[in-house]
Short mmCIF file of C-alpha atoms and ligand atoms in Angstrom, two decimals:
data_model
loop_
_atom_site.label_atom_id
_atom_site.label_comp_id
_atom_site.label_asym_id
_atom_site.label_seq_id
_atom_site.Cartn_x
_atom_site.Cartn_y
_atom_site.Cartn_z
CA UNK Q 4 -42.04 -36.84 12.84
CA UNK Q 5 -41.69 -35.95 16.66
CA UNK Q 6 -40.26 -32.95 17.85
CA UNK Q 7 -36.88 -34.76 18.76
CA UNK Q 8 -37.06 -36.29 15.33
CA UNK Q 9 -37.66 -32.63 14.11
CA UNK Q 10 -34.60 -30.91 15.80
CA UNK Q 11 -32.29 -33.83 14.31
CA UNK Q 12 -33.58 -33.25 10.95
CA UNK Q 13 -32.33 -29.76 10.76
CA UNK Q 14 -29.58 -30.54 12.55
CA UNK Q 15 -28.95 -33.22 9.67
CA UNK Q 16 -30.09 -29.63 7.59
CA UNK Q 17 -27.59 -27.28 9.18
CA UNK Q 18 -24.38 -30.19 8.85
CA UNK Q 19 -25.08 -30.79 4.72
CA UNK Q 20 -25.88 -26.76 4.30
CA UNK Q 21 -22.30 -26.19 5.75
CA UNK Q 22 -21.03 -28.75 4.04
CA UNK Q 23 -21.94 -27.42 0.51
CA UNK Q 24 -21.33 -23.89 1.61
CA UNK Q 25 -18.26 -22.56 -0.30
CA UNK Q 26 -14.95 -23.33 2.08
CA UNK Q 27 -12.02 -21.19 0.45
CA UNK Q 28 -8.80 -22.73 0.95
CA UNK Q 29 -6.92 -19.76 -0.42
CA UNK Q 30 -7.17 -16.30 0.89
CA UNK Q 31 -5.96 -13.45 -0.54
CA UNK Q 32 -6.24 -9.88 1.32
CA UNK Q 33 -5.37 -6.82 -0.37
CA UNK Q 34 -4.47 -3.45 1.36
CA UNK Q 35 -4.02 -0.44 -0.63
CA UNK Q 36 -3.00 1.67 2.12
CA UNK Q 37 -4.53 5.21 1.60
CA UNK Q 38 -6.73 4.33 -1.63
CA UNK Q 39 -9.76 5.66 -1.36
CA UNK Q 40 -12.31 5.57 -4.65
CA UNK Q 41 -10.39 8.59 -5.49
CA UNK Q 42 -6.89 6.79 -5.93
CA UNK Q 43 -9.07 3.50 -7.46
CA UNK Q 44 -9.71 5.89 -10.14
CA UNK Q 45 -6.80 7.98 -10.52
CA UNK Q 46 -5.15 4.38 -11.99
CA UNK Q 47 -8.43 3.35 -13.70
CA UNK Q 48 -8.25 6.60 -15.70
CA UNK Q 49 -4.56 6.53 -16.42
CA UNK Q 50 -4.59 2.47 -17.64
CA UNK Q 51 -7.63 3.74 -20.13
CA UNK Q 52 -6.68 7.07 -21.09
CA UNK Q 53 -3.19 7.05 -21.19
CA UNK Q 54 -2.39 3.33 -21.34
CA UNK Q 55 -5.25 2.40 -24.17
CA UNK Q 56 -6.14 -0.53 -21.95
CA UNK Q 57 -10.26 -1.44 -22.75
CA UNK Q 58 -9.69 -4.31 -19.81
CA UNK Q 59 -10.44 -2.36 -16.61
CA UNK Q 60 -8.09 -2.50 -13.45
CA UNK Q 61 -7.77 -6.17 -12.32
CA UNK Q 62 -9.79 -5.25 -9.11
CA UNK Q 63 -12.45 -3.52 -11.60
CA UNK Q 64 -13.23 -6.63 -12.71
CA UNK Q 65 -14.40 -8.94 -9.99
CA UNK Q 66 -17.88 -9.15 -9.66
CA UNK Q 67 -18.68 -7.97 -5.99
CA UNK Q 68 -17.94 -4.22 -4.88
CA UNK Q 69 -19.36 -2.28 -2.41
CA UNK Q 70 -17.33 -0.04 0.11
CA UNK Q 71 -16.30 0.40 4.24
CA UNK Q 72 -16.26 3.06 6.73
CA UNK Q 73 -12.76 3.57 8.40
CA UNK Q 74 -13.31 5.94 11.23
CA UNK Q 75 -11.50 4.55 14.68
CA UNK Q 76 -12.40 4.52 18.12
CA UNK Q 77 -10.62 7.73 18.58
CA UNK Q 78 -11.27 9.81 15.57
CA UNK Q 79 -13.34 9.97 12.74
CA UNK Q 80 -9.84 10.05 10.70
CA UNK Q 81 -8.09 6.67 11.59
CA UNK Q 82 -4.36 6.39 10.81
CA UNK Q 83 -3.17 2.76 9.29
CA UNK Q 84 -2.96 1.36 12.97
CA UNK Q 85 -6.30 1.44 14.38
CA UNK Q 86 -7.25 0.58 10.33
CA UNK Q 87 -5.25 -2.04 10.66
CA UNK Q 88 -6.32 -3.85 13.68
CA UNK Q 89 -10.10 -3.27 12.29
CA UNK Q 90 -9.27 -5.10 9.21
CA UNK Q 91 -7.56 -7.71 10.81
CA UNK Q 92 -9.25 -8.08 13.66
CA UNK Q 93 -12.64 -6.88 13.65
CA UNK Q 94 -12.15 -4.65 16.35
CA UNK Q 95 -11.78 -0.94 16.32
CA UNK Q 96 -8.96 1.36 18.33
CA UNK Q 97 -7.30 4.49 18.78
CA UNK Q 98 -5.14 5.91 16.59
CA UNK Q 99 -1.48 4.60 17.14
CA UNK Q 100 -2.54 1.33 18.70
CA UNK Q 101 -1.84 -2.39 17.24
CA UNK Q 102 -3.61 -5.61 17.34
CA UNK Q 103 -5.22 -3.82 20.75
CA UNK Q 104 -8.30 -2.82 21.52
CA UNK Q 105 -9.30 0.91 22.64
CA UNK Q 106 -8.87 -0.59 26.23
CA UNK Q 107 -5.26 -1.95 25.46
CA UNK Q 108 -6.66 -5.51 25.56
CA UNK Q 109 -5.10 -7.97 23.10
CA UNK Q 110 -7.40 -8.43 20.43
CA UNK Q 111 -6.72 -11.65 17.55
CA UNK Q 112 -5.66 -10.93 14.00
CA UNK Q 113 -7.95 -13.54 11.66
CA UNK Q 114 -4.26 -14.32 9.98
CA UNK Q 115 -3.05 -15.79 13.78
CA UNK Q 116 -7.04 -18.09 13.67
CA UNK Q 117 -6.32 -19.55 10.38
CA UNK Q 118 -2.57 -19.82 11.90
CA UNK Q 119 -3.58 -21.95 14.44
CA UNK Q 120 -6.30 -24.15 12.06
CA UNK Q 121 -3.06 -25.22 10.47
CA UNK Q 122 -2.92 -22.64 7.27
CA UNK Q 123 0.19 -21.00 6.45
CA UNK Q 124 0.51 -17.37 6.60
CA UNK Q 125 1.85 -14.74 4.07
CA UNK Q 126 2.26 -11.28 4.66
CA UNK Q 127 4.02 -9.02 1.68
CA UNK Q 128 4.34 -4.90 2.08
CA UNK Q 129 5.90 -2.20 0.31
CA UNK Q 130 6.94 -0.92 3.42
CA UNK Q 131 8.60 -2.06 6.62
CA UNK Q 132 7.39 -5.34 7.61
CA UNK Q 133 7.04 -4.00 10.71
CA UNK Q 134 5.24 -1.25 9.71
CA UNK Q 135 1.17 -0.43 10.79
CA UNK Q 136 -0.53 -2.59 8.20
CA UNK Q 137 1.23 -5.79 8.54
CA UNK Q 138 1.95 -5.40 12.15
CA UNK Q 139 -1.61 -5.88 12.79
CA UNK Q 140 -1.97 -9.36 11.59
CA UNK Q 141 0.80 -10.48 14.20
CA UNK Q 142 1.76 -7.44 16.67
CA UNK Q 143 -0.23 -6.50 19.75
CA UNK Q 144 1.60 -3.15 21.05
CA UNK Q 145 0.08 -0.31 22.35
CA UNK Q 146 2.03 2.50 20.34
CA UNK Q 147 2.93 1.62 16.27
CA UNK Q 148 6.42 2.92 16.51
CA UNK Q 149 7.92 -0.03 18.91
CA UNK Q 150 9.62 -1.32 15.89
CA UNK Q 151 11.16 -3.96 17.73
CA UNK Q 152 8.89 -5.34 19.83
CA UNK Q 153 6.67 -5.39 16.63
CA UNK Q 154 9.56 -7.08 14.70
CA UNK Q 155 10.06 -9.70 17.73
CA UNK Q 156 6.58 -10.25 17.47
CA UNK Q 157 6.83 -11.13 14.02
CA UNK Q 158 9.60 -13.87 14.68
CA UNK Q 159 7.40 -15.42 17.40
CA UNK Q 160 4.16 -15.32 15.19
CA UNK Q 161 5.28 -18.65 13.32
CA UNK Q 162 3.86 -17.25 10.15
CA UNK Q 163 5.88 -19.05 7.42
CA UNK Q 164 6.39 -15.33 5.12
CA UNK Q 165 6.97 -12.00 5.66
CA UNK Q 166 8.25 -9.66 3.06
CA UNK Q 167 9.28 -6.14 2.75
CA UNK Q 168 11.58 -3.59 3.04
CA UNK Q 169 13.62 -2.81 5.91
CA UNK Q 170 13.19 -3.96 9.50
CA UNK Q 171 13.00 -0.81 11.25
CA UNK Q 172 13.73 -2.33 15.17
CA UNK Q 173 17.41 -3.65 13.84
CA UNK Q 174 19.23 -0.44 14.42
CA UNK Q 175 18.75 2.24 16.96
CA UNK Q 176 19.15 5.72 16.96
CA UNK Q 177 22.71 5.48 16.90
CA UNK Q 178 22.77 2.91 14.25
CA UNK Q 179 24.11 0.18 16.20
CA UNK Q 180 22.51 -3.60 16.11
CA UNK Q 181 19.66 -4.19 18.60
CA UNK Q 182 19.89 -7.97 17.37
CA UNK Q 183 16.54 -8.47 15.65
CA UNK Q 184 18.05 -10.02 12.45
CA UNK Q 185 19.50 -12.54 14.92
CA UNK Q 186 16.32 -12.91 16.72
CA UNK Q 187 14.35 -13.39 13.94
CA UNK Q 188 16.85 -16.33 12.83
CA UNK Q 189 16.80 -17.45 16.34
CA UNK Q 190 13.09 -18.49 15.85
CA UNK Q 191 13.98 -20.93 13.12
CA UNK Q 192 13.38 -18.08 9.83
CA UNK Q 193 15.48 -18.02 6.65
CA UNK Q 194 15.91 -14.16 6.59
CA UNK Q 195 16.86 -13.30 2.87
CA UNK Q 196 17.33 -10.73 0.83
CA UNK Q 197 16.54 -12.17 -2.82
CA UNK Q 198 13.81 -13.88 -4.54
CA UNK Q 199 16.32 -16.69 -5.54
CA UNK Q 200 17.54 -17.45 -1.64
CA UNK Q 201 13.26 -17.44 -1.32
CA UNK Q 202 13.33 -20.46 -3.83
CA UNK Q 203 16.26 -22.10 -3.03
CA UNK Q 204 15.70 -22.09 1.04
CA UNK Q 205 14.77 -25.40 2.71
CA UNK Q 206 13.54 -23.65 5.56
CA UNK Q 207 9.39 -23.57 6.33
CA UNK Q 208 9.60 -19.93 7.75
CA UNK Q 209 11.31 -17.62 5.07
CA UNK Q 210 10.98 -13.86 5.71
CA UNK Q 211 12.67 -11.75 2.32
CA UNK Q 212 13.54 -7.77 2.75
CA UNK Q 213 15.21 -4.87 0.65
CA UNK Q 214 17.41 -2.69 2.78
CA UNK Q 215 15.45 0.52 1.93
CA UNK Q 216 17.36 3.74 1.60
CA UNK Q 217 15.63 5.96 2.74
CA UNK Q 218 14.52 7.08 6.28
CA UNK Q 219 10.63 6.02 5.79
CA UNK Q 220 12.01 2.15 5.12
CA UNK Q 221 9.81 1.41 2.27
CA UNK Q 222 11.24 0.03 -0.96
CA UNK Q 223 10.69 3.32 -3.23
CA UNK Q 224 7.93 4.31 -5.77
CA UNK Q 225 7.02 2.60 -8.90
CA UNK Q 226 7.64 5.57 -10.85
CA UNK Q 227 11.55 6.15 -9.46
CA UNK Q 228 12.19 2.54 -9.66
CA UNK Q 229 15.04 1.85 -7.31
CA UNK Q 230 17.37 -0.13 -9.04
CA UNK Q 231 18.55 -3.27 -6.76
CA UNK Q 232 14.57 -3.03 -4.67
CA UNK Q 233 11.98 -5.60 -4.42
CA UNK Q 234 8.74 -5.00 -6.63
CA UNK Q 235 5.42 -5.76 -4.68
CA UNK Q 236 4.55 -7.85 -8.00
CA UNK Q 237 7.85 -9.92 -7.19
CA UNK Q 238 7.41 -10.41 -3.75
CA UNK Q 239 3.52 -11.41 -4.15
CA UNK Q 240 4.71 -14.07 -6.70
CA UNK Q 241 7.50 -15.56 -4.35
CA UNK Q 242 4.97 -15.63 -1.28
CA UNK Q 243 2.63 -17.74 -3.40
CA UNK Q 244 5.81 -19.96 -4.52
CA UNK Q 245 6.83 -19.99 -1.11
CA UNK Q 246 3.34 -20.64 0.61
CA UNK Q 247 2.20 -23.57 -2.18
CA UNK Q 248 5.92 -25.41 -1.23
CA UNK Q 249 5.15 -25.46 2.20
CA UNK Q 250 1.41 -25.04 2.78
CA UNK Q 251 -0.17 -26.44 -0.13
CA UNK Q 252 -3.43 -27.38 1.67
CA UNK Q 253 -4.63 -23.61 2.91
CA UNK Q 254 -2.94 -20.16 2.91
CA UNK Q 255 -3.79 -16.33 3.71
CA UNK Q 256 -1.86 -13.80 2.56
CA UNK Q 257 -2.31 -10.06 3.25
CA UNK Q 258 -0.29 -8.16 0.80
CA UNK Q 259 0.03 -4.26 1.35
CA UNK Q 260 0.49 -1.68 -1.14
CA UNK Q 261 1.96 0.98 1.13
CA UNK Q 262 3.21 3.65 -1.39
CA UNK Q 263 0.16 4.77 -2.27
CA UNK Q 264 -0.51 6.14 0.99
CA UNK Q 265 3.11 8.01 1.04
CA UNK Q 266 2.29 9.51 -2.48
CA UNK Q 267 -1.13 10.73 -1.25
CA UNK Q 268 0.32 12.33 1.87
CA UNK Q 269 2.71 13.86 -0.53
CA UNK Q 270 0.04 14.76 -3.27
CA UNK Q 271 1.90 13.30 -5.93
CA UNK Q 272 -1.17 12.57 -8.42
CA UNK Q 273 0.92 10.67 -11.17
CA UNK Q 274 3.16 8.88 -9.16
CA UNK Q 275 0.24 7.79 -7.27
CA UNK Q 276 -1.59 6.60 -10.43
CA UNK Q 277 1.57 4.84 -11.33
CA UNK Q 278 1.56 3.05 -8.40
CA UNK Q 279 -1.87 1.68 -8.15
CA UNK Q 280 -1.08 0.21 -11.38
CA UNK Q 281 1.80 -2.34 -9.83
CA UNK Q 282 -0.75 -2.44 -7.14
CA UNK Q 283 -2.95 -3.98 -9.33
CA UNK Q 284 -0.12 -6.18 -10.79
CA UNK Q 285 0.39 -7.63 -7.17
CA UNK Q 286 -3.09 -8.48 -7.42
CA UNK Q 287 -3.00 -9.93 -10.90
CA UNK Q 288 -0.59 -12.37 -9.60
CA UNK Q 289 -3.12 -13.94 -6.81
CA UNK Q 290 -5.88 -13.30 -9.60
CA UNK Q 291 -3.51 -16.24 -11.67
CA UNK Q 292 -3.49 -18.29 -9.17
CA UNK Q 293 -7.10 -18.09 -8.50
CA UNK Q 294 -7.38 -19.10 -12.07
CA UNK Q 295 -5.67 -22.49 -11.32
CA UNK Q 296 -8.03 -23.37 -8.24
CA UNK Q 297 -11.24 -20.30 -8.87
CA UNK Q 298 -13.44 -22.76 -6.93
CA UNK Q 299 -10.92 -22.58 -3.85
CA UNK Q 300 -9.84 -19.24 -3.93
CA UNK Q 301 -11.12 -16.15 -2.99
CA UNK Q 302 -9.52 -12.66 -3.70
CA UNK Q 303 -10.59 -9.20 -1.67
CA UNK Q 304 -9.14 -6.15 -2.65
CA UNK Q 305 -9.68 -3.27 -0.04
CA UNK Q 306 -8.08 -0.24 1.72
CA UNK Q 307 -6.68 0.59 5.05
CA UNK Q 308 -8.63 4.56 4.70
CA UNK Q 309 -8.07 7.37 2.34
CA UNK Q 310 -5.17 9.85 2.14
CA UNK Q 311 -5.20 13.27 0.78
CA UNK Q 312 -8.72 13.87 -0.07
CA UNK Q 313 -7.81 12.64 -3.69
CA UNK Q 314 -9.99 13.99 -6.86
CA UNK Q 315 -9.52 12.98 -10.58
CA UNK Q 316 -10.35 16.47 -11.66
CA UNK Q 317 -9.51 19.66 -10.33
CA UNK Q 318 -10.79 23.29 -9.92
CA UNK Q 319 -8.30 24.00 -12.77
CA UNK Q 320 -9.27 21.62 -15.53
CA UNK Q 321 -13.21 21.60 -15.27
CA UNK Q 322 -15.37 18.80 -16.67
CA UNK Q 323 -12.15 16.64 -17.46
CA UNK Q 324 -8.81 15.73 -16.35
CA UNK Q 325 -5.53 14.55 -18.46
CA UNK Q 326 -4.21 11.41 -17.06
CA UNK Q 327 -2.96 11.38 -20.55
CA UNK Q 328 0.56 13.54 -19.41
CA UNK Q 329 1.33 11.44 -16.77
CA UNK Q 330 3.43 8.70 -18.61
CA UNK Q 331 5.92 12.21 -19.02
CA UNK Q 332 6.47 12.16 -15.54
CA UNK Q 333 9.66 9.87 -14.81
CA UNK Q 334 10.21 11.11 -11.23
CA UNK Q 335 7.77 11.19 -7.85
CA UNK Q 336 7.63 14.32 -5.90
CA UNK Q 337 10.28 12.87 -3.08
CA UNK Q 338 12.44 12.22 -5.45
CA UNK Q 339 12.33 15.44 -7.46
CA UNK Q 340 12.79 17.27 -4.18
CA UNK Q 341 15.60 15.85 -3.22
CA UNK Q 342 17.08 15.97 -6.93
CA UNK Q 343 16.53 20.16 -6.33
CA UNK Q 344 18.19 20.08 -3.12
CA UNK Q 345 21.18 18.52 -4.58
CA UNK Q 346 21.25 21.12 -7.43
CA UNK Q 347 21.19 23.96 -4.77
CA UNK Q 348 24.46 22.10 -3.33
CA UNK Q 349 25.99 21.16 -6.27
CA UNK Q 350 25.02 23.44 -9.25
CA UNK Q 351 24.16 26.44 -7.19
CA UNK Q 352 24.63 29.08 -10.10
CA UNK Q 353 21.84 27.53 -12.46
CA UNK Q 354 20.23 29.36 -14.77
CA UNK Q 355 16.52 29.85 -15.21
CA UNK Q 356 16.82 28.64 -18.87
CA UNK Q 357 18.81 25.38 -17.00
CA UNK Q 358 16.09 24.19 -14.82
CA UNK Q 359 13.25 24.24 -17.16
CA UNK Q 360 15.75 21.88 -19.10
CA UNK Q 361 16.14 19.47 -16.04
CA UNK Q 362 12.27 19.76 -15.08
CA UNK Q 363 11.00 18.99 -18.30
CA UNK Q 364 13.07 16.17 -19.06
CA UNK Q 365 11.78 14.61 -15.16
CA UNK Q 366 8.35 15.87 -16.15
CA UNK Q 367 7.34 16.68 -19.40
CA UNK Q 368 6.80 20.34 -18.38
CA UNK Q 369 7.29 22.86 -21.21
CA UNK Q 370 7.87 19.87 -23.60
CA UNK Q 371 4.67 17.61 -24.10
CA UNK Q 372 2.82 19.02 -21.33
CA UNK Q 373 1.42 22.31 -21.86
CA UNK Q 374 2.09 25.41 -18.92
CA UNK Q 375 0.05 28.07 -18.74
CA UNK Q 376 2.25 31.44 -18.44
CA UNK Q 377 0.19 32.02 -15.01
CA UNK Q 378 2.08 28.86 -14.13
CA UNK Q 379 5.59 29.17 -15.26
CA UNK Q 380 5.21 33.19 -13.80
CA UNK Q 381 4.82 31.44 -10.23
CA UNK Q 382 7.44 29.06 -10.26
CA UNK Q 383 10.05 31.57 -11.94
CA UNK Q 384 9.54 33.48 -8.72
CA UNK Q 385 10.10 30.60 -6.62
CA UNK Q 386 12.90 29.56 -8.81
CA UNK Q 387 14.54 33.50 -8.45
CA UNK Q 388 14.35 33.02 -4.70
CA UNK Q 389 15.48 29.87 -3.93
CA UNK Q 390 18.53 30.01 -6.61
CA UNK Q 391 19.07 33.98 -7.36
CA UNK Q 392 18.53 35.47 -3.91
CA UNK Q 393 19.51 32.40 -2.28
CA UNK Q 394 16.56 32.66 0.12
CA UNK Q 395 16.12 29.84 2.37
CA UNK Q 396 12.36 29.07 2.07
CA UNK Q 397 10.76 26.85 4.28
CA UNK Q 398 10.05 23.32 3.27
CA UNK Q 399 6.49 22.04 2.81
CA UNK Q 400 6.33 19.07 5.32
CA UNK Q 401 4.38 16.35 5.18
CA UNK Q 402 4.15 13.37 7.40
CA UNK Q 403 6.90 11.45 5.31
CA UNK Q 404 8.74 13.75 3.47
CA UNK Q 405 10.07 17.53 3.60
CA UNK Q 406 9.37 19.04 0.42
CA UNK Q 407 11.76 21.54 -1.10
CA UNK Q 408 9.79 24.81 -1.94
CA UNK Q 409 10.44 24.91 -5.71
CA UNK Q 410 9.89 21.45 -6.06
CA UNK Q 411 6.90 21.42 -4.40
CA UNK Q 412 5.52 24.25 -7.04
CA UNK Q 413 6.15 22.05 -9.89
CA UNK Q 414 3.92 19.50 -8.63
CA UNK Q 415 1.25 21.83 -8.09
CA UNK Q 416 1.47 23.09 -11.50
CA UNK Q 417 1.97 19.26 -12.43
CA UNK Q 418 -1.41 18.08 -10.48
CA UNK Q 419 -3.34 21.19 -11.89
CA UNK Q 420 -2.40 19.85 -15.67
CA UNK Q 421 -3.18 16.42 -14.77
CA UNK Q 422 -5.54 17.73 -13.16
CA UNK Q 423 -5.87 15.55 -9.92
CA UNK Q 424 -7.06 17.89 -7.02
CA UNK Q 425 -6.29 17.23 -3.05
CA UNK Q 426 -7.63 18.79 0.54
CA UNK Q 427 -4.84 17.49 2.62
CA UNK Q 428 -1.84 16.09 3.22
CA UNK Q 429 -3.33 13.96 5.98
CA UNK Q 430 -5.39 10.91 6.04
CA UNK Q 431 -9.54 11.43 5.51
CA UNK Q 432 -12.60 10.07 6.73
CA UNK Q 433 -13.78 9.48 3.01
CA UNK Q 434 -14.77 5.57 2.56
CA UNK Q 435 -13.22 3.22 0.63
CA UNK Q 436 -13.85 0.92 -1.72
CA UNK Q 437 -13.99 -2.87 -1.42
CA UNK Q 438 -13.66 -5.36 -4.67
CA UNK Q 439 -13.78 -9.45 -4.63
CA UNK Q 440 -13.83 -12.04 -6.58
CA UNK Q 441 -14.82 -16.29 -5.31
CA UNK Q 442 -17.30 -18.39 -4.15
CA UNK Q 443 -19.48 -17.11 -1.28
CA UNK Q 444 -17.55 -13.67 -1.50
CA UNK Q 445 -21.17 -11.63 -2.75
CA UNK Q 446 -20.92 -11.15 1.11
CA UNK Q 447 -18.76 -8.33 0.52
CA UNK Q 448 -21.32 -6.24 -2.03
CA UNK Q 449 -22.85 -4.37 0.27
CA UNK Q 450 -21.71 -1.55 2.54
CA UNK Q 451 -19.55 -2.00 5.66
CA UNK Q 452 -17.53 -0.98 8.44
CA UNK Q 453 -13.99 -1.79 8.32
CA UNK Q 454 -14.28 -3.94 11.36
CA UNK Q 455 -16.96 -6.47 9.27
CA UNK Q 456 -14.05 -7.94 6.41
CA UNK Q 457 -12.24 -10.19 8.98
CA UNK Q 458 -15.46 -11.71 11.15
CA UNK Q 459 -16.84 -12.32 7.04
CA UNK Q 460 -13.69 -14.04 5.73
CA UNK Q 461 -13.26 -16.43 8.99
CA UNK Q 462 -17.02 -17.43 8.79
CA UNK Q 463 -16.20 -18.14 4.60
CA UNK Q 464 -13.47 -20.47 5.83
CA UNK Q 465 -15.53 -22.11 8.51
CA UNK Q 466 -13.56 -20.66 11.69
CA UNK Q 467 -15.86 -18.76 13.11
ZN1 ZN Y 210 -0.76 7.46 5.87
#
């Protein structure tokens, strides 16, 4: 053989090796926003211990793991922005800054590639859709709180599905219409409100959302279950429905489980184990459908960084923690807080006797959870103040929420017994883990930075 004859033989080589290289034709990309190995293992530890399941956590199971770094260009704590825009695009920025790099330059979301290469596009959140995470598979803005040019953006990305809760550049401050519903409709989208007007619509471009009541626009915690609200399960399930009608051939999805992050800013340890369970349940839904085409589909489960600096144990309960009492907690931490604010209003003369009633019935507390009398001595003092003597102690603020004082005792003494520890109510620099599942995806078992998932995932489909 000649050396011409040489160079077209591996050419010939490099064609048939491509060729039998795994091509995925389904993507799945899962963002637990703020779960760091921590939060991975609070649920792990409450589906064995205190569920009895001997099957591991859906994501537990696939067969590659390894983990990524998440620091930004601007800090070595990134905030779900510049996370964002490294997962999606490859490309790391400063805090506050979407689908743009450090420099403010435009930078492409791998959802937008496989866009254009004719796939359709899915994008499901528990929070706003256009919120941090899922604006950075379609927005390019230089600050994460231009709602609606970020919600614009979404109606000119083409992508056939968005889902979430409620589109925060509709109203301004005032409340009054800025017109985004009717842009959004302008651009040819079915904008719906159900899972049935998701089946029944003819339309290609379908985007489904749960007016959220409250002011962070997400659809509510697992554990409070807002009657009336989208599930993440639910709306994972319809985007698959939706995206096999109308792209049957190829389709991402990126599908964001955004409470997790609000109950680690808010240190709510059982809420937050509760909710990386329906987590997982989003994911067991893509996991089903990988079942129907597993030599098609590939599934990777990651997160966005890691929020609150999240144990499973605690200085408090040594060499062991009790996921075991968190089934008795019925409530998150929000929504206790805002239940105690209403009995200050309301029911301002209750007795001592009369709020250990209420909290134990939302918690367990003095029924099948155990206090220590160190524990019930604090919050009787808290209790004294805030409902004897009237005293107006300040609130414990976090980034989402503003914690009521007494409330925000009870879920101290609540993490101690459950014994789930935290550093902060901020994000961390702590890594986080990565899990997948299909052909070709052992490229993900090794350690990463954040920015190497989307440059991986486009090569695996043959775009890049
Ligand atoms: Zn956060």
């Amino acid at each position: 053989m000649n050396f011409k004859g040489l160079l077209l033989g591996l050419g010939a080589m490099a064609v048939s090796f491509s060729v039998l290289a795994a091509t995925p034709k389904y993507i799945f990309y899962f963002i637990g926003d703020g779960m760091g190995m921590g939060q991975a293992m609070a649920g792990q530890t409450y589906n064995r211990v205190a569920l009895g399941n001997e099957q591991p956590l859906m994501m537990m199971q696939f067969p590659y793991g390894g983990m990524i770094e998440t620091y930004s260009a601007s800090s070595t704590v990134t905030d779900s922005a510049a996370a964002g825009t490294a997962l999606s695009t490859g490309h790391k920025t400063k805090n506050g800054m979407l689908g743009m790099d450090a420099d403010t330059v435009a930078v492409t979301s791998m959802a937008k590639v496989l866009h254009d290469a004719g796939w359709g596009v899915g994008l499901v959140t528990t929070m706003a859709p256009d919120d941090a995470t899922p604006g950075a598979f379609y927005a390019h803005v230089p600050n994460r709180n231009m709602f609606y040019e970020i919600g614009r953006q979404a109606a000119e990305s083409g992508y056939e599905f968005i889902a979430g809760a409620t589109w925060r550049g509709e109203l301004d401050n005032s409340g009054k219409s800025r017109g985004l519903h009717d842009y959004i409709r302008s651009k040819g989208v079915d904008l719906v409100t159900s899972i049935e007007a998701v089946d029944n619509s003819k339309s290609r471009r379908v985007f489904l959302y749960s007016e959220s009541p409250f002011t962070s626009g997400d659809i509510g915690y697992t554990v409070d279950s807002i009657p009336g609200m989208l599930t993440l399960p639910d709306m994972t399930r319809a985007a698959i429905d939706h995206l096999e009608r109308v792209s049957p051939d190829h389709f991402f999805m990126m599908v964001e489980g955004g409470n997790i992050d609000h109950l680690g800013h808010g240190n709510d340890g059982g809420g937050l184990a509760i909710e990386v369970l329906n987590f997982n349940e989003a994911i067991a839904q893509a996991y089903n459908f990988y079942l129907k085409h597993p030599d098609e589909t590939v599934i990777i489960v990651t997160a966005d960084h890691e929020t609150g600096g999240m144990s499973v144990g605690n200085r408090h309960v040594g060499y062991t923690s009790y996921p075991q009492y968190v089934p008795y907690q019925a409530i998150s931490k929000d929504n206790f807080s805002r239940k105690v604010k209403e009995l200050l209003k309301n029911q301002p003369d209750m007795t001592w006797d009369q709020f250990k009633e209420f909290t134990a019935e939302k918690t367990g507390l003095w029924k099948q959870v155990p206090i220590k009398a160190r524990q019930e001595k604090k919050l009787k003092e808290i209790f004294d103040d805030t409902f004897e003597k009237r005293m107006a102690l300040a609130d414990e603020k976090t980034l989402y929420s503003s914690f009521n004082a007494l409330a925000n005792e009870v879920f101290n003494v609540l993490n101690e017994i459950q014994g789930y520890g935290w550093t902060t109510g901020s994000h961390t620099g702590n890594p986080v883990p990565v899990y997948a599942i299909g052909d070709g995806m052992e490229i993900f078992g090794s350690r990463m930075d954040n920015t190497g998932i989307a440059p991986r995932l486009l090569r695996l489909a043959g775009l890049q």
